[in-house]
Amino acid sequence: MIDNFNDVKETPNNKFADSALGKKSEGSVLDKFADIADKALAVMCDGIKCCPIENGEWTGERGNSKWCPDKNYVPLKANPEGKTWDEILKKFGIDGIYFKDGEPDFRPISKGNVEIKGFSDDRTDNFDKADIELAKQKGCSPEDVKRWRKENGYTWHECRDMKTMQKVPSIVHNNISHSGGISEAKKGA
């Protein structure tokens, strides 16, 4: 018998109506609320669908707790030296990355946070705007910011609010799956 949300959340199509509980309520007074439940479930699942699953573990609920990578695993992206997660995490003084509603919080390892105007689904354009804004903060040129990013292995993380940009280590950012501002921009949010 299905009696709680945990029995519903792992449905194959992420639809309440397709779950055992949804089918049980079919034709009842609850049937008219299935559409509402499906929409809420879709929003919740969309927020966490890009969160990490393999090569680590969550301290709590997936997408709403800390992701702790397997310290012995060697991530593949932006990692030419073949460092393990243990070496990477120690270098940046962290033991994982916190997520809230499926969005990673890279602030603890960010070397610059800026807000840009005119966020788009064009990553290069967003990066250029972020370089300009950080250059204003630091009193240098946007070219200096871009050069520093490239030489030190940093990238811009585009936050879901479609304005905040965080300058973070590529080796961490590129190896922790997530959705961010580009995903939101492509949805037309």
XYZ file of N, CA and C in Angstrom:
567
model
N 0.848 -1.183 0.000
C 0.000 0.000 0.000
C 0.891 1.244 0.000
N 0.544 2.231 -0.775
C 1.282 3.478 -0.886
C 0.606 4.508 0.005
N 1.345 5.031 0.968
C 0.736 5.980 1.893
C 1.502 7.279 2.069
N 2.647 7.423 1.430
C 3.385 8.665 1.644
C 4.109 9.112 0.384
N 4.595 10.352 0.409
C 5.230 10.958 -0.757
C 6.460 10.187 -1.208
N 7.212 9.600 -0.299
C 8.411 8.861 -0.683
C 8.088 7.721 -1.639
N 6.897 7.177 -1.532
C 6.489 6.108 -2.430
C 6.096 6.643 -3.807
N 5.893 7.930 -3.923
C 5.444 8.544 -5.165
C 6.588 9.187 -5.925
N 7.579 9.727 -5.241
C 8.573 10.589 -5.888
C 9.452 9.889 -6.910
N 9.563 8.596 -6.883
C 10.405 7.892 -7.844
C 9.586 7.231 -8.950
N 8.499 7.854 -9.360
C 7.694 7.292 -10.438
C 8.449 7.424 -11.746
N 8.267 6.485 -12.680
C 9.041 6.497 -13.922
C 8.882 7.777 -14.730
N 7.667 8.334 -14.776
C 7.430 9.526 -15.580
C 7.356 10.787 -14.735
N 7.637 10.675 -13.450
C 7.541 11.806 -12.537
C 6.158 12.450 -12.589
N 5.144 11.626 -12.657
C 3.771 12.113 -12.645
C 3.029 11.436 -11.510
N 2.361 12.250 -10.700
C 1.567 11.720 -9.608
C 0.511 10.748 -10.132
N -0.133 11.112 -11.238
C -1.206 10.279 -11.789
C -0.715 8.886 -12.164
N 0.577 8.747 -12.502
C 1.131 7.449 -12.880
C 1.612 6.629 -11.683
N 1.664 7.242 -10.521
C 2.126 6.526 -9.331
C 1.013 5.624 -8.805
N 1.399 4.722 -7.920
C 0.408 3.824 -7.327
C -0.653 4.616 -6.564
N -0.223 5.644 -5.849
C -1.173 6.459 -5.092
C -2.085 7.242 -6.037
N -1.513 7.758 -7.130
C -2.317 8.485 -8.114
C -3.362 7.599 -8.763
N -2.961 6.375 -9.101
C -3.902 5.438 -9.721
C -4.990 5.032 -8.730
N -4.603 4.931 -7.464
C -5.557 4.560 -6.426
C -6.641 5.631 -6.278
N -6.253 6.899 -6.501
C -7.218 7.988 -6.323
C -8.002 8.303 -7.595
N -7.681 7.615 -8.692
C -8.346 7.872 -9.975
C -9.854 7.683 -9.847
N -10.596 8.649 -10.390
C -12.051 8.580 -10.343
C -12.643 9.087 -9.045
N -11.810 9.400 -8.073
C -12.313 9.906 -6.798
C -12.310 11.432 -6.811
N -12.694 12.003 -5.712
C -12.684 13.460 -5.566
C -11.266 13.996 -5.742
N -10.270 13.201 -5.413
C -8.876 13.633 -5.520
C -8.397 13.715 -6.961
N -9.124 13.108 -7.881
C -8.693 13.057 -9.280
C -8.438 14.445 -9.859
N -9.279 15.420 -9.503
C -9.104 16.763 -10.068
C -7.838 17.442 -9.557
N -7.282 16.955 -8.468
C -6.054 17.543 -7.935
C -4.793 16.898 -8.519
N -4.955 15.853 -9.321
C -3.797 15.164 -9.905
C -2.974 16.099 -10.778
N -3.646 16.955 -11.561
C -2.909 17.906 -12.403
C -2.067 18.853 -11.559
N -2.634 19.328 -10.468
C -1.899 20.235 -9.574
C -0.696 19.508 -8.988
N -0.911 18.277 -8.545
C 0.187 17.492 -7.972
C 1.255 17.215 -9.018
N 0.834 16.913 -10.259
C 1.805 16.649 -11.324
C 2.680 17.862 -11.591
N 2.091 19.048 -11.601
C 2.870 20.263 -11.852
C 3.874 20.507 -10.725
N 3.433 20.344 -9.487
C 4.338 20.543 -8.349
C 5.466 19.522 -8.369
N 5.138 18.274 -8.689
C 6.147 17.222 -8.753
C 7.138 17.497 -9.881
N 6.647 17.986 -11.015
C 7.528 18.300 -12.143
C 8.513 19.402 -11.775
N 8.049 20.431 -11.079
C 8.938 21.524 -10.656
C 10.001 20.992 -9.706
N 9.594 20.163 -8.740
C 10.551 19.612 -7.785
C 11.580 18.731 -8.483
N 11.123 17.868 -9.371
C 12.038 16.959 -10.059
C 12.965 17.708 -10.996
N 12.468 18.756 -11.648
C 13.289 19.548 -12.557
C 14.449 20.188 -11.801
N 14.204 20.618 -10.575
C 15.245 21.264 -9.783
C 16.381 20.343 -9.394
N 16.107 19.044 -9.290
C 17.161 18.133 -8.844
C 17.651 17.176 -9.919
N 17.028 17.178 -11.096
C 17.381 16.168 -12.096
C 18.830 16.254 -12.545
N 19.447 17.406 -12.441
C 20.840 17.558 -12.866
C 21.824 17.436 -11.703
N 21.332 17.191 -10.508
C 22.218 17.060 -9.346
C 22.985 15.738 -9.416
N 24.184 15.709 -8.842
C 25.006 14.497 -8.895
C 24.308 13.271 -8.306
N 24.637 12.127 -8.884
C 24.119 10.846 -8.392
C 25.280 9.903 -8.091
N 26.279 9.875 -8.971
C 27.373 8.909 -8.862
C 28.648 9.540 -8.314
N 29.520 8.669 -7.792
C 30.858 9.050 -7.323
C 30.835 10.031 -6.161
N 29.919 9.787 -5.245
C 29.811 10.601 -4.045
C 28.500 10.307 -3.349
N 28.207 11.096 -2.318
C 26.950 10.890 -1.603
C 26.447 12.206 -1.027
N 25.159 12.226 -0.774
C 24.493 13.380 -0.182
C 24.426 13.207 1.330
N 24.542 14.309 2.062
C 24.418 14.243 3.519
C 22.958 14.197 3.937
N 22.075 14.466 3.021
C 20.631 14.466 3.273
C 19.911 14.261 1.963
N 18.859 15.024 1.763
C 18.053 14.918 0.552
C 18.832 15.395 -0.674
N 18.759 14.631 -1.741
C 19.432 15.001 -2.992
C 18.936 16.368 -3.456
N 19.891 17.269 -3.707
C 19.565 18.606 -4.184
C 19.268 19.604 -3.089
N 19.196 19.139 -1.834
C 18.914 20.025 -0.697
C 19.779 19.676 0.504
N 21.026 19.407 0.245
C 21.979 19.100 1.312
C 23.376 19.224 0.711
N 24.359 18.673 1.387
C 25.730 18.773 0.883
C 26.085 17.546 0.053
N 26.656 17.801 -1.130
C 27.182 16.745 -1.987
C 28.638 16.542 -1.614
N 28.978 15.330 -1.180
C 30.347 14.987 -0.803
C 30.894 13.986 -1.820
N 31.756 14.459 -2.726
C 32.313 13.546 -3.727
C 33.145 12.438 -3.086
N 33.186 11.285 -3.745
C 34.027 10.170 -3.327
C 35.478 10.634 -3.403
N 36.150 10.658 -2.271
C 37.506 11.223 -2.194
C 38.527 10.475 -3.044
N 38.272 9.217 -3.350
C 39.213 8.440 -4.161
C 38.960 8.557 -5.660
N 37.829 9.132 -6.015
C 37.469 9.244 -7.434
C 38.289 10.350 -8.107
N 38.702 10.101 -9.335
C 39.442 11.084 -10.131
C 38.471 11.676 -11.153
N 38.019 12.926 -10.929
C 37.098 13.534 -11.894
C 37.784 13.772 -13.233
N 37.015 13.717 -14.296
C 37.578 13.718 -15.642
C 37.722 15.094 -16.285
N 36.897 16.051 -15.911
C 36.893 17.349 -16.595
C 37.827 18.351 -15.915
N 38.520 19.141 -16.727
C 39.409 20.213 -16.237
C 40.388 19.691 -15.181
N 40.869 18.471 -15.375
C 41.731 17.819 -14.391
C 42.913 17.138 -15.088
N 43.764 17.924 -15.752
C 44.866 17.319 -16.518
C 45.890 16.585 -15.654
N 45.974 16.944 -14.369
C 46.944 16.292 -13.477
C 46.398 15.011 -12.858
N 45.130 14.697 -13.110
C 44.537 13.473 -12.583
C 44.408 13.460 -11.070
N 44.056 14.595 -10.482
C 43.904 14.680 -9.024
C 42.635 13.968 -8.570
N 42.697 13.403 -7.369
C 41.512 12.795 -6.766
C 40.659 13.909 -6.166
N 39.399 13.585 -5.873
C 38.553 14.568 -5.205
C 39.156 14.971 -3.865
N 39.801 14.049 -3.180
C 40.416 14.375 -1.893
C 41.426 15.510 -2.060
N 42.282 15.399 -3.061
C 43.286 16.441 -3.310
C 42.626 17.767 -3.700
N 41.604 17.688 -4.516
C 40.915 18.895 -4.979
C 40.215 19.600 -3.821
N 39.464 18.842 -3.044
C 38.726 19.432 -1.932
C 39.664 20.063 -0.911
N 40.771 19.380 -0.608
C 41.750 19.934 0.339
C 42.347 21.235 -0.186
N 42.640 21.285 -1.473
C 43.223 22.492 -2.069
C 42.330 23.709 -1.842
N 41.016 23.507 -1.912
C 40.088 24.629 -1.782
C 39.461 24.732 -0.392
N 39.896 23.869 0.536
C 39.449 23.961 1.924
C 37.979 23.642 2.146
N 37.453 22.714 1.369
C 36.053 22.309 1.518
C 35.973 20.787 1.583
N 34.823 20.279 2.000
C 34.633 18.826 1.973
C 33.428 18.436 1.127
N 32.852 19.422 0.449
C 31.715 19.179 -0.425
C 31.091 20.500 -0.837
N 30.013 20.403 -1.586
C 29.295 21.580 -2.066
C 27.839 21.466 -1.626
N 27.361 22.516 -0.969
C 25.959 22.555 -0.561
C 25.070 22.898 -1.752
N 23.893 22.295 -1.761
C 22.870 22.579 -2.765
C 21.595 22.991 -2.048
N 20.848 23.890 -2.650
C 19.507 24.247 -2.167
C 18.591 24.288 -3.382
N 17.508 23.544 -3.305
C 16.564 23.443 -4.423
C 17.270 23.088 -5.727
N 18.267 22.230 -5.633
C 18.979 21.758 -6.811
C 20.068 22.676 -7.332
N 20.283 23.819 -6.676
C 21.303 24.763 -7.144
C 22.526 24.711 -6.228
N 23.714 24.555 -6.813
C 24.929 24.518 -5.993
C 25.273 25.896 -5.443
N 25.841 25.910 -4.253
C 26.311 27.155 -3.642
C 27.832 27.141 -3.694
N 28.385 27.807 -4.684
C 29.832 27.855 -4.862
C 30.482 29.031 -4.131
N 29.716 29.801 -3.354
C 30.289 30.975 -2.679
C 31.532 30.671 -1.847
N 31.589 29.532 -1.131
C 32.789 29.292 -0.314
C 34.090 29.204 -1.115
N 33.999 28.913 -2.413
C 35.227 28.798 -3.212
C 35.296 29.845 -4.320
N 34.372 30.791 -4.294
C 34.337 31.822 -5.332
C 35.411 32.875 -5.075
N 36.060 33.308 -6.142
C 37.065 34.379 -6.072
C 36.506 35.671 -6.652
N 35.200 35.768 -6.718
C 34.563 36.976 -7.215
C 33.108 36.724 -7.537
N 32.244 37.570 -7.004
C 30.811 37.487 -7.275
C 30.362 38.811 -7.863
N 29.659 38.756 -8.982
C 29.166 39.969 -9.623
C 27.744 39.731 -10.115
N 27.054 40.827 -10.382
C 25.749 40.759 -11.020
C 25.868 41.408 -12.387
N 25.281 40.750 -13.383
C 25.322 41.288 -14.742
C 23.911 41.639 -15.196
N 23.840 42.537 -16.157
C 22.563 42.901 -16.779
C 22.516 42.257 -18.158
N 21.323 41.936 -18.601
C 21.169 41.368 -19.933
C 21.650 39.936 -20.045
N 21.432 39.142 -18.984
C 21.805 37.723 -18.982
C 21.134 37.036 -20.171
N 21.858 36.146 -20.823
C 21.292 35.440 -21.972
C 21.700 33.973 -21.941
N 21.279 33.231 -22.957
C 21.696 31.830 -23.040
C 23.014 31.693 -23.793
N 23.684 32.817 -24.035
C 25.000 32.845 -24.677
C 26.074 32.952 -23.590
N 26.689 31.823 -23.291
C 27.671 31.756 -22.210
C 28.818 32.757 -22.405
N 29.339 32.868 -23.615
C 30.456 33.782 -23.879
C 30.070 35.217 -23.551
N 28.868 35.607 -23.932
C 28.381 36.956 -23.644
C 28.285 37.184 -22.135
N 27.739 36.214 -21.407
C 27.632 36.329 -19.948
C 29.016 36.427 -19.309
N 29.957 35.615 -19.785
C 31.317 35.642 -19.244
C 31.969 37.001 -19.488
N 31.799 37.541 -20.690
C 32.373 38.855 -20.997
C 31.800 39.924 -20.068
N 30.493 39.885 -19.841
C 29.847 40.858 -18.948
C 30.358 40.701 -17.519
N 30.545 39.466 -17.080
C 31.047 39.222 -15.724
C 32.490 39.702 -15.590
N 33.307 39.472 -16.614
C 34.690 39.968 -16.594
C 34.708 41.491 -16.456
N 33.816 42.174 -17.162
C 33.737 43.638 -17.091
C 33.354 44.085 -15.685
N 32.340 43.443 -15.102
C 31.882 43.836 -13.762
C 32.949 43.576 -12.701
N 33.638 42.434 -12.792
C 34.680 42.148 -11.804
C 35.866 43.095 -11.986
N 36.162 43.450 -13.217
C 37.247 44.407 -13.477
C 36.942 45.745 -12.813
N 35.686 46.164 -12.848
C 35.289 47.411 -12.172
C 35.542 47.305 -10.671
N 35.205 46.156 -10.078
C 35.420 45.937 -8.635
C 36.898 45.954 -8.279
N 37.711 45.328 -9.116
C 39.132 45.129 -8.801
C 40.033 46.250 -9.313
N 39.495 47.142 -10.143
C 40.310 48.226 -10.679
C 41.325 47.760 -11.710
N 40.914 46.836 -12.546
C 41.787 46.334 -13.611
C 40.974 46.245 -14.896
N 41.545 45.696 -15.922
C 40.819 45.579 -17.190
C 40.081 44.239 -17.266
N 39.014 44.173 -18.067
C 38.321 42.897 -18.275
C 39.258 41.832 -18.851
N 40.208 42.266 -19.656
C 41.179 41.329 -20.224
C 42.039 40.711 -19.124
N 42.384 41.538 -18.103
C 43.154 41.026 -16.965
C 42.365 39.952 -16.215
N 41.074 40.200 -16.023
C 40.219 39.231 -15.325
C 40.152 37.932 -16.126
N 39.917 38.048 -17.416
C 39.818 36.859 -18.273
C 41.132 36.082 -18.274
N 42.238 36.792 -18.396
C 43.551 36.144 -18.402
C 43.787 35.408 -17.074
N 43.459 36.073 -15.947
C 43.631 35.437 -14.635
C 42.791 34.166 -14.557
N 41.535 34.227 -15.012
C 40.669 33.039 -14.998
C 41.310 31.891 -15.758
N 41.772 32.171 -16.958
C 42.357 31.129 -17.813
C 43.636 30.559 -17.198
N 44.509 31.445 -16.717
C 45.802 31.002 -16.168
C 45.654 30.232 -14.865
N 44.592 30.509 -14.107
C 44.415 29.883 -12.798
C 43.327 28.816 -12.763
N 42.764 28.488 -13.920
C 41.773 27.409 -13.988
C 40.436 27.749 -13.356
N 39.947 28.951 -13.597
C 38.647 29.369 -13.062
C 37.663 29.596 -14.202
N 36.389 29.484 -13.875
C 35.314 29.740 -14.824
C 34.231 30.530 -14.114
N 33.282 31.011 -14.862
C 32.130 31.683 -14.265
C 30.996 30.681 -14.110
N 30.417 30.645 -12.903
C 29.185 29.885 -12.678
C 28.026 30.862 -12.816
N 27.094 30.523 -13.692
C 25.922 31.359 -13.919
C 24.795 30.869 -13.013
N 24.422 31.674 -12.041
C 23.390 31.285 -11.081
C 22.005 31.336 -11.716
N 21.090 30.597 -11.106
C 19.730 30.488 -11.636
C 18.954 31.799 -11.618
N 19.390 32.765 -10.801
C 18.664 34.044 -10.781
C 18.893 34.842 -12.060
N 19.759 34.341 -12.920
C 20.079 34.924 -14.221
C 20.630 36.348 -14.102
N 21.410 36.555 -13.039
C 22.151 37.808 -12.909
C 23.448 37.613 -12.133
N 23.452 36.722 -11.146
C 24.644 36.508 -10.329
C 25.613 35.566 -11.030
N 26.877 35.978 -11.035
C 27.964 35.186 -11.624
C 29.020 34.989 -10.538
N 29.507 33.758 -10.401
C 30.520 33.430 -9.399
C 31.753 32.877 -10.103
N 32.913 33.470 -9.813
C 34.173 32.994 -10.408
C 34.697 31.855 -9.544
N 34.661 30.647 -10.095
C 34.949 29.446 -9.310
C 35.942 28.540 -10.029
N 36.618 27.652 -9.280
C 37.567 26.730 -9.902
C 36.866 25.796 -10.900
N 37.388 25.761 -12.108
C 36.812 24.902 -13.156
C 36.809 23.442 -12.744
N 37.848 23.011 -12.043
C 37.972 21.605 -11.669
C 36.837 21.169 -10.741
N 36.308 22.088 -9.944
C 35.165 21.774 -9.084
C 33.871 21.949 -9.879
N 33.703 23.132 -10.452
C 32.480 23.473 -11.182
C 32.147 22.461 -12.275
N 33.125 22.108 -13.077
C 32.878 21.258 -14.242
C 32.648 19.791 -13.889
N 32.947 19.404 -12.659
C 32.818 18.002 -12.260
C 31.686 17.742 -11.278
N 30.900 18.760 -10.981
C 29.725 18.583 -10.131
C 28.515 18.959 -10.975
N 27.789 17.943 -11.421
C 26.666 18.209 -12.320
C 25.610 19.058 -11.621
N 25.050 19.977 -12.395
C 24.054 20.900 -11.871
C 23.395 21.633 -13.029
N 22.318 22.305 -12.736
C 21.744 23.230 -13.714
C 21.876 24.616 -13.112
N 22.003 25.594 -13.981
C 22.189 26.962 -13.500
C 21.441 27.946 -14.365
N 22.029 29.117 -14.517
C 21.380 30.198 -15.235
C 21.139 29.928 -16.704
N 22.075 29.252 -17.355
C 21.892 28.956 -18.782
C 20.650 28.087 -18.976
N 20.468 27.099 -18.108
C 19.277 26.242 -18.190
C 18.010 27.072 -18.047
N 18.028 28.011 -17.105
C 16.867 28.878 -16.900
C 16.632 29.765 -18.116
N 17.703 30.331 -18.657
C 17.579 31.223 -19.815
C 17.021 30.473 -21.025
N 17.441 29.230 -21.197
C 16.953 28.441 -22.334
C 15.475 28.089 -22.190
N 15.007 28.042 -20.939
C 13.585 27.781 -20.696
C 12.753 29.034 -20.950
N 13.439 30.174 -21.025
C 12.727 31.434 -21.195
C 12.189 31.965 -19.888
N 12.839 31.570 -18.782
C 12.377 31.992 -17.449
C 12.511 33.478 -17.261
